[in-house]
Short mmCIF file of C-alpha atoms in Angstrom, two decimals:
data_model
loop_
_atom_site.label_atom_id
_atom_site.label_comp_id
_atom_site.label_asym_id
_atom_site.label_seq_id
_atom_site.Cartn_x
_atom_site.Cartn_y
_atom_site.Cartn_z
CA UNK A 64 70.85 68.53 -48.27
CA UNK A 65 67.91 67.21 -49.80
CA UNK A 66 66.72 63.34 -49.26
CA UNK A 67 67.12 62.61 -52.65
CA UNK A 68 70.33 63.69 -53.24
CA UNK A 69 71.63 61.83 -50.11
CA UNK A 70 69.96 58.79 -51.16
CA UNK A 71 71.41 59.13 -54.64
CA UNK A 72 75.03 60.11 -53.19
CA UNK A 73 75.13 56.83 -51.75
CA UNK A 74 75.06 54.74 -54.93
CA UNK A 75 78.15 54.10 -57.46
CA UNK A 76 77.86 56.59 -60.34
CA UNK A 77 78.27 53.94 -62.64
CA UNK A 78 74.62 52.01 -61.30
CA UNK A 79 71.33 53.32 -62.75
CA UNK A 80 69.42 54.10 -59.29
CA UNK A 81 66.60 51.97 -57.99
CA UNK A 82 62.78 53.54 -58.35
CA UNK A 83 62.64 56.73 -56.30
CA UNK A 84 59.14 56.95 -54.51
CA UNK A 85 58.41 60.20 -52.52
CA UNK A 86 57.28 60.35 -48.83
CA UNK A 87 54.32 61.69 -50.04
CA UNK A 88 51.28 60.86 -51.83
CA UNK A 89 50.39 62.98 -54.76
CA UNK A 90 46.91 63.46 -53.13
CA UNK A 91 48.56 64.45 -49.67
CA UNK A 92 50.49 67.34 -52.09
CA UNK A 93 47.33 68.66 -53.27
CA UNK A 94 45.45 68.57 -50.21
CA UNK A 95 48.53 70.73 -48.73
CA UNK A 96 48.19 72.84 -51.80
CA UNK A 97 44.88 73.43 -51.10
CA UNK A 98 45.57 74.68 -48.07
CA UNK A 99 47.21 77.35 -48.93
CA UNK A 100 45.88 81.00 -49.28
CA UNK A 101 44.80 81.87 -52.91
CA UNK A 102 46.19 84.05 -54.48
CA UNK A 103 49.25 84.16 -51.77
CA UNK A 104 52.62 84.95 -52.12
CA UNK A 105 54.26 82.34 -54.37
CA UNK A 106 57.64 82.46 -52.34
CA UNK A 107 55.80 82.30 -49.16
CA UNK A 108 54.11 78.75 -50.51
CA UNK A 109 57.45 77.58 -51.69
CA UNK A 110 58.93 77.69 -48.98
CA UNK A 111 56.72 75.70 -47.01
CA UNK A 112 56.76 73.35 -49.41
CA UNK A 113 60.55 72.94 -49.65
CA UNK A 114 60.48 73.08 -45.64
CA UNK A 115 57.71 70.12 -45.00
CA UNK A 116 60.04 67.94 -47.82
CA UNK A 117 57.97 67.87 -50.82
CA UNK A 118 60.66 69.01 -52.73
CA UNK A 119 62.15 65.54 -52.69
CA UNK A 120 60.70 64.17 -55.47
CA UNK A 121 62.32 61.38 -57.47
CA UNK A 122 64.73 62.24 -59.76
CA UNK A 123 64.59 61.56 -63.82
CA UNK A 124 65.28 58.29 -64.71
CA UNK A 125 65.26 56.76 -61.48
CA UNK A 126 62.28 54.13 -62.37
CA UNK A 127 59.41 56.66 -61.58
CA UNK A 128 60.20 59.38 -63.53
CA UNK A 129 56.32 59.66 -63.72
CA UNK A 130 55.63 60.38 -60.34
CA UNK A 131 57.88 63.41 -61.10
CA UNK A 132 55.48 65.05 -63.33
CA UNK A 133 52.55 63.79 -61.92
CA UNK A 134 54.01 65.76 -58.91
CA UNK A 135 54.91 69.00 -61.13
CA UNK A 136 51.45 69.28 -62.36
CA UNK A 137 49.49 69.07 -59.52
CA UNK A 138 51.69 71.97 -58.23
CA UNK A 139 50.97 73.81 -61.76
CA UNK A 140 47.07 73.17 -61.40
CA UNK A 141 47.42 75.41 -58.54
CA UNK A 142 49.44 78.10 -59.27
CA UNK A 143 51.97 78.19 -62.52
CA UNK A 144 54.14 80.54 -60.71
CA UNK A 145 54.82 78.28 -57.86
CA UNK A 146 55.04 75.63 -60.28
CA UNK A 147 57.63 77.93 -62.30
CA UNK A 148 59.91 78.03 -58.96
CA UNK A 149 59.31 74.71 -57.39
CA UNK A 150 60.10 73.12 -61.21
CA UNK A 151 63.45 75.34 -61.05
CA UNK A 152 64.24 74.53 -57.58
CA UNK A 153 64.03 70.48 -58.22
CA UNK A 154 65.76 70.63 -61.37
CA UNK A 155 68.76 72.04 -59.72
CA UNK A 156 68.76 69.39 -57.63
CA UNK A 157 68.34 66.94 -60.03
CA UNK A 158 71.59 69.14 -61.94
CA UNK A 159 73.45 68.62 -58.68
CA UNK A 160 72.59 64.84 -58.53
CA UNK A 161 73.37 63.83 -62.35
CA UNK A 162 77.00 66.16 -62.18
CA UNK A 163 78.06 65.68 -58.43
CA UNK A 164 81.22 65.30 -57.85
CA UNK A 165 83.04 63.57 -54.44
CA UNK A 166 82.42 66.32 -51.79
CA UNK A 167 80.23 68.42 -53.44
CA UNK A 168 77.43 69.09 -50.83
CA UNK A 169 74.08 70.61 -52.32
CA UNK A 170 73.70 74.17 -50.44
CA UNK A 171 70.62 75.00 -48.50
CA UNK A 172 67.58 77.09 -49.64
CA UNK A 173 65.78 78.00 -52.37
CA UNK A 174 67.53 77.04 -55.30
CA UNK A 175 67.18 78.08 -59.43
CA UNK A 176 68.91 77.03 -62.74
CA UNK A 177 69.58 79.85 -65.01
CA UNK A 178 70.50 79.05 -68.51
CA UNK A 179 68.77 81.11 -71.18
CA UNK A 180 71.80 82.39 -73.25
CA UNK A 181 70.34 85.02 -75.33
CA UNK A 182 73.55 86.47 -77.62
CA UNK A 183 73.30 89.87 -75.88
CA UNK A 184 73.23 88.97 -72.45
CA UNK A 185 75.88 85.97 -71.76
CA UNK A 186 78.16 85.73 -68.59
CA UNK A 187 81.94 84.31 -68.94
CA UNK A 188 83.96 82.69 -66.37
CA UNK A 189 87.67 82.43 -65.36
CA UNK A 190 89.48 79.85 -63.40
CA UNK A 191 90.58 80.90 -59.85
CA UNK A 192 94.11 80.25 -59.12
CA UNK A 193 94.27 77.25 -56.64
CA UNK A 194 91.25 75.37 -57.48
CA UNK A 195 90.42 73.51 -60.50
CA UNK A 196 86.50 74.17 -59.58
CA UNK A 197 86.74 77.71 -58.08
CA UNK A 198 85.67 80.05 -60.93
CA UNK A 199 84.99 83.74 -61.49
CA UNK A 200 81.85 84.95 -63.42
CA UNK A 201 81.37 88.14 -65.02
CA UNK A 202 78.63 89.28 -67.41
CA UNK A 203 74.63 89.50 -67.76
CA UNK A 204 72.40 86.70 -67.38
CA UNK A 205 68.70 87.52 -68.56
CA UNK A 206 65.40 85.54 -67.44
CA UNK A 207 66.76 84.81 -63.61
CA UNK A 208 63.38 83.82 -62.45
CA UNK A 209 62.97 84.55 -58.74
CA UNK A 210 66.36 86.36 -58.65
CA UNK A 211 65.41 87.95 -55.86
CA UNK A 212 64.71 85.32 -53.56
CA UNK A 213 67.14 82.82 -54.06
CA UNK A 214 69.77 81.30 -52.54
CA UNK A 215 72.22 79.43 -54.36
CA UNK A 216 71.22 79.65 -58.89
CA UNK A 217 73.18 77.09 -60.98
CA UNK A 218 73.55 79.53 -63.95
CA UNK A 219 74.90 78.62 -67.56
CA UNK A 220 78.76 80.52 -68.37
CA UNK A 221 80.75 80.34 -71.18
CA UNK A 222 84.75 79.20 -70.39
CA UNK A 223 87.32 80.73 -71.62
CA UNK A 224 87.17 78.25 -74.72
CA UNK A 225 83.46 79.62 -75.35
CA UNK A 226 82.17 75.93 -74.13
CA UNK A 227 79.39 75.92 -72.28
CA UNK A 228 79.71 75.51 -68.04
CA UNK A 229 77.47 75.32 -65.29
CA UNK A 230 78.43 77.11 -62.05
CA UNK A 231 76.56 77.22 -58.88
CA UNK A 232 76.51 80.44 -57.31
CA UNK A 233 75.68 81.74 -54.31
CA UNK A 234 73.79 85.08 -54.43
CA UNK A 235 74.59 86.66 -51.35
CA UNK A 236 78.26 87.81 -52.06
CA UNK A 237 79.74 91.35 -53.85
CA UNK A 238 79.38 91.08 -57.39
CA UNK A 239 76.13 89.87 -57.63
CA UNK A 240 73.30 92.57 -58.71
CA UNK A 241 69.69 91.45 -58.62
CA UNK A 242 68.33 93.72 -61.39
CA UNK A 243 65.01 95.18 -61.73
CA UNK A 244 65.54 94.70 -65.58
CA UNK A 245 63.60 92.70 -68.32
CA UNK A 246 60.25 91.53 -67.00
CA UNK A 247 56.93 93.30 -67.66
CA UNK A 248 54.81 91.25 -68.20
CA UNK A 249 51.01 90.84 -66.71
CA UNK A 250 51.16 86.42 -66.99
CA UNK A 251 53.77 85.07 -64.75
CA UNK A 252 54.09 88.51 -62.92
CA UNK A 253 55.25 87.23 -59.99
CA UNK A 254 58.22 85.53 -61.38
CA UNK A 255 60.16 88.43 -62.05
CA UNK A 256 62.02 86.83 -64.07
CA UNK A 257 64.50 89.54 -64.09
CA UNK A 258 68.26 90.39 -65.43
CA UNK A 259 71.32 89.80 -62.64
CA UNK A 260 74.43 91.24 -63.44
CA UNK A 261 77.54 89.68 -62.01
CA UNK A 262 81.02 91.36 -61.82
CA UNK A 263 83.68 88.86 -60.46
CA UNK A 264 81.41 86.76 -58.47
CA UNK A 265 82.87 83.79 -56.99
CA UNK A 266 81.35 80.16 -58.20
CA UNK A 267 81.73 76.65 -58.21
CA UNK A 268 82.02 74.62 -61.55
CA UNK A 269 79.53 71.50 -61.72
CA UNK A 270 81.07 69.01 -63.68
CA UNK A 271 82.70 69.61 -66.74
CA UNK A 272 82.73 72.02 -69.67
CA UNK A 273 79.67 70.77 -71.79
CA UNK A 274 78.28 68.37 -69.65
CA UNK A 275 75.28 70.26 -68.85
CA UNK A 276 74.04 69.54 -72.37
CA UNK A 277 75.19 66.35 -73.03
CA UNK A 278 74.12 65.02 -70.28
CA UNK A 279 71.02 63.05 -70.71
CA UNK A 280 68.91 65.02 -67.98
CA UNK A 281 68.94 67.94 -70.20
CA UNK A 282 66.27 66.83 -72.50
CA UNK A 283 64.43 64.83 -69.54
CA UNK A 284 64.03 68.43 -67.26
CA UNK A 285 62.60 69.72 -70.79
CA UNK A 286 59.91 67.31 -70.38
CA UNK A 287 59.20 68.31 -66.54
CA UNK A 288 58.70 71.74 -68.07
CA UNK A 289 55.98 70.36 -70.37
CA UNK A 290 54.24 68.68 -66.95
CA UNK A 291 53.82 71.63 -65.76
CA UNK A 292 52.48 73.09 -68.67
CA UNK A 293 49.65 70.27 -68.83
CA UNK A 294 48.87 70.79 -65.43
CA UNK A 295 48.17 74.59 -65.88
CA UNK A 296 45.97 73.87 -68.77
CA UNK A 297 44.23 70.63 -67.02
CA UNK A 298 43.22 73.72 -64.23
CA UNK A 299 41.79 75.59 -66.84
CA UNK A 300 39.82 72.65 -68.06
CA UNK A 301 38.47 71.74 -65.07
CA UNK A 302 37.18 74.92 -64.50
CA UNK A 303 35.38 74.63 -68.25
CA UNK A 304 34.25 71.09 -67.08
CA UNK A 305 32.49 72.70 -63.77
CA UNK A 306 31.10 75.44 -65.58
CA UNK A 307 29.28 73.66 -68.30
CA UNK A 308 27.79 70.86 -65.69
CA UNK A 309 25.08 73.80 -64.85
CA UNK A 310 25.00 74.43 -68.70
CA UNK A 311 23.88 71.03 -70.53
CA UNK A 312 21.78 72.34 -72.98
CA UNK A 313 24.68 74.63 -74.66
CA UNK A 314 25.98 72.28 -77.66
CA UNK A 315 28.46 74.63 -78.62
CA UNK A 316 30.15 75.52 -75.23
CA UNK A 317 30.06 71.43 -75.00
CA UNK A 318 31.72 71.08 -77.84
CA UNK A 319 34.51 72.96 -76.68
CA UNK A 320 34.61 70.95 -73.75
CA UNK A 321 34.93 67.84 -75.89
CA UNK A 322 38.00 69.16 -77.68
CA UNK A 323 39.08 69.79 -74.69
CA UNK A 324 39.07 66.37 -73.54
CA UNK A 325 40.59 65.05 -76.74
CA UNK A 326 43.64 67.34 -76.72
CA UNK A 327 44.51 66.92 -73.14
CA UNK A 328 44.13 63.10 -73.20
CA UNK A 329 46.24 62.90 -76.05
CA UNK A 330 48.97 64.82 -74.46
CA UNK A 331 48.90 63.15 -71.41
CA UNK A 332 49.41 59.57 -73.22
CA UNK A 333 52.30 60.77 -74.81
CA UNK A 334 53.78 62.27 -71.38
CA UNK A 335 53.26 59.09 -69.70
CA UNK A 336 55.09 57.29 -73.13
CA UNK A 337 57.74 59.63 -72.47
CA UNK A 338 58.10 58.83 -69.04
CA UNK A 339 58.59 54.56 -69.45
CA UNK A 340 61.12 55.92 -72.33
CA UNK A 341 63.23 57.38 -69.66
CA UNK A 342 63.01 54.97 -66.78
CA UNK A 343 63.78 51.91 -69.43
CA UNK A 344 66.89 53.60 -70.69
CA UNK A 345 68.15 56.63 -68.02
CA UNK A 346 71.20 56.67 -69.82
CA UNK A 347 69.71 57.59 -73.01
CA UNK A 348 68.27 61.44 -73.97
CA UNK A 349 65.41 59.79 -75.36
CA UNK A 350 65.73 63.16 -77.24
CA UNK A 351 62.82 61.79 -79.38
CA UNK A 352 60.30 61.16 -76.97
CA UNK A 353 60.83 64.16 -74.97
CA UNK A 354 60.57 66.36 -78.20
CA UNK A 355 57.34 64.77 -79.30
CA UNK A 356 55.67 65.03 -75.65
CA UNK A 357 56.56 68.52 -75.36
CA UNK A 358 55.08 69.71 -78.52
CA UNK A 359 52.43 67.51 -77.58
CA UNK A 360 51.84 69.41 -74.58
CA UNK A 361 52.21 72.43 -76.47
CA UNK A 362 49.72 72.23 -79.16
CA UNK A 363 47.43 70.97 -76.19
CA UNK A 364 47.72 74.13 -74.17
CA UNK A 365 47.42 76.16 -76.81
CA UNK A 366 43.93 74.17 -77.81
CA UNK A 367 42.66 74.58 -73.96
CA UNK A 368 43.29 78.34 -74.41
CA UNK A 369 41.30 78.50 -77.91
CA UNK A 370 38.52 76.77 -76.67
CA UNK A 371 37.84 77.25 -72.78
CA UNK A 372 37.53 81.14 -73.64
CA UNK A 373 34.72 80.61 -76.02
CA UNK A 374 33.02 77.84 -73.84
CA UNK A 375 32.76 80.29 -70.65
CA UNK A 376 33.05 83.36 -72.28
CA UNK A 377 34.25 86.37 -70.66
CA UNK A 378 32.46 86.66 -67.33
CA UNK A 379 35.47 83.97 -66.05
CA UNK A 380 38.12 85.77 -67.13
CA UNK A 381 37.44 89.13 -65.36
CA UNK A 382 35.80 87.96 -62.38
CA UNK A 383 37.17 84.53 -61.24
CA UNK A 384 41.22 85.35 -60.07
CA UNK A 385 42.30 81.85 -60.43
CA UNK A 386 41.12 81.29 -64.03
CA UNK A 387 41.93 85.01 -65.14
CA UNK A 388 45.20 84.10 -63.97
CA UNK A 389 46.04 80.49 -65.74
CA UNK A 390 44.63 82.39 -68.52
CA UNK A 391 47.42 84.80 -68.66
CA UNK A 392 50.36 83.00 -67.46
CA UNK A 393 50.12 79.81 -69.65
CA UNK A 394 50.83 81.59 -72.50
CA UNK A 395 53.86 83.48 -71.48
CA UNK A 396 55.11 79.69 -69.49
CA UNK A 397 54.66 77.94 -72.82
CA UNK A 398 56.38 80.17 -74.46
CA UNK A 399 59.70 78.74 -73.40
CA UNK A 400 59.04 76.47 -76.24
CA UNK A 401 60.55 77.41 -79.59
CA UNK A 402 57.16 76.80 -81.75
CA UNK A 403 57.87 76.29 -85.11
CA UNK A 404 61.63 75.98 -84.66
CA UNK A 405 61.20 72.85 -81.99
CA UNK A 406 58.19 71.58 -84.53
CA UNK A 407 60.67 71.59 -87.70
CA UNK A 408 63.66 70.03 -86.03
CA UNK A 409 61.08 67.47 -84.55
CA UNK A 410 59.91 66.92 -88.39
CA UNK A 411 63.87 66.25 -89.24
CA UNK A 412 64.37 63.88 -86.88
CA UNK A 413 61.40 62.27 -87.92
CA UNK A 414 62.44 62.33 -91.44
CA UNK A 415 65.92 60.63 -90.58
CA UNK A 416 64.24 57.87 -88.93
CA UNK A 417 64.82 54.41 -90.16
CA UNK A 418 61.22 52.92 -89.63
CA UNK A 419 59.74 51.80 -92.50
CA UNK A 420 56.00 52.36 -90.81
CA UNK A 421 56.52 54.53 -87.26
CA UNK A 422 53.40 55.15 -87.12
CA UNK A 423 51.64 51.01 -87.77
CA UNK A 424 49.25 50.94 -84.71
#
């Protein structure tokens, strides 16, 4: 069982839980992380990670919900597909956590949450006779992101009243087929984030039908996703930053450099609003917050893209591995966002507002 979740399981469910601070130092993570091989294999790294305990990172909400991110980036500046797992891996625990129930232990291993509910590929569950938690699962579930190597996945089902569930599933039983399905692509390779088919697997529910949504630490993971976007594109700027130190008489590559700067400091005020947001009211979404850092994020990434290409030009790209390969896998990770669709229902909200002057410095 993980540290946090023991130290959470011992508080009332009705208490908001003191500040969380890991056994770590940010700066001891990255000095680990630098110690690893690069490029090596992601699941190798991960597990190491999980092993030595830096997987116990504090938990949204809990009064340092900053340190969270701060701790999902600097695994992101290293690698975005160990950031893709390890991001996975600590927000089922943080599932587990916010929808425990008495005498619900949190398996062992590497761990994934699996909710992408594209209409063709959806899995459906049926209650086992004997146990109001013991559920059957049958159906497709597409974008399984290191199928292959996990343990226990909390996936997303639909009951038999087409609510949504969450059911945590453990991987090595009949009826579970780890596809080869669904994933070509050259960013995020490594992920293989693949299709598994179930047929009658056996699963646990985790709380109760809907709760995964309505819980509040569905729109604070969200923003953990958006950490780790920043810290794949603060990477990439860093390398830009090194590059043009030896190039001070280019005004143009500098000027890229400067935009840079301006989009990435941006976003990172806004994550670090988002972040008091949560920790003054863990109860609360903060749907609002969360929506504006991650398209914050978002249009930040996408401006690191635009302009580290053209301040290094292509020499980077084909000859250094680990820019070449931020370069391809942020845009595939940030792609989980919705673009326009996230933008306009962020514009709604905004519009429904009751501020006469939001934006009054």
């Amino acid at each position: 069982m993980s540290a946090v979740t023991r130290r959470a399981a011992k508080q009332e469910s009705d208490c908001v839980a003191p500040v969380q601070t890991p056994n770590f130092t940010v700066a001891g993570l990255i000095a680990r992380l630098n110690a690893l091989d690069y490029p090596s294999d992601p699941y190798a790294s991960l597990g190491s990670l999980i092993d030595a305990g830096y997987d116990d990172i504090p938990l949204p909400g809990a009064g340092n919900t900053l340190k969270r991110w701060q701790v999902l980036a600097a695994v992101a500046r290293r690698d975005l597909t160990l950031a893709k797992l390890f991001e996975s891996h600590t927000d089922a625990l943080a599932i587990l956590n916010e929808l425990r129930r008495e005498g619900h232990t949190v398996p062992d291993g590497l761990l994934a949450v699996w909710c992408a509910e594209p209409p063709d590929k959806r899995v459906f569950m049926s209650h086992l006779p004997g146990g109001a938690h013991d559920v059957q699962i049958s159906g497709v579930k597409a974008w399984c992101s290191g199928a292959a190597h996990v343990h226990h996945a909390v996936v997303s089902v639909r009951d038999e009243a087409d609510l949504s569930c969450l059911v945590a599933v453990e991987m090595n039983q009949p009826g579970v087929h780890v596809t080869q399905d669904g994933w070509h692509a050259v960013g995020m390779a490594s992920t293989a984030s693949v299709d598994v088919v179930f047929e009658d697997a056996v699963g646990s529910m985790i709380g109760s039908p809907g709760a995964y949504v309505d819980r509040p630490g569905f729109a604070h993971g969200a923003a953990g996703i958006a950490a780790c976007w920043y810290g794949g594109a603060s990477a990439i700027a860093d390398h830009v930053r090194k590059t043009l130190r030896r190039r001070p008489d280019d005004p143009h590559a500098l000027a890229h450099l400067g935009a840079i700067d301006i989009a990435l400091t941006q976003a990172r005020g806004v994550l670090c609003t988002a972040a008091a947001a949560i920790d003054a009211c863990p109860r609360n979404a903060c749907a609002h917050a969360v929506s504006r850092a991650r398209l914050a994020v978002e249009a930040a990434a996408e401006a690191v893209l635009l302009h580290a290409s053209r301040a290094v030009g292509a020499a980077p790209m084909c000859k250094d591995i680990r820019f070449a390969r931020m370069m391809a896998d942020l845009p595939v990770f940030i792609r989980q966002s919705h673009a326009e669709r996230d933008l306009a229902a962020h514009g709604l909200a905004v519009a429904q507002r009751t501020e006469e002057e939001p934006w009054t410095l």
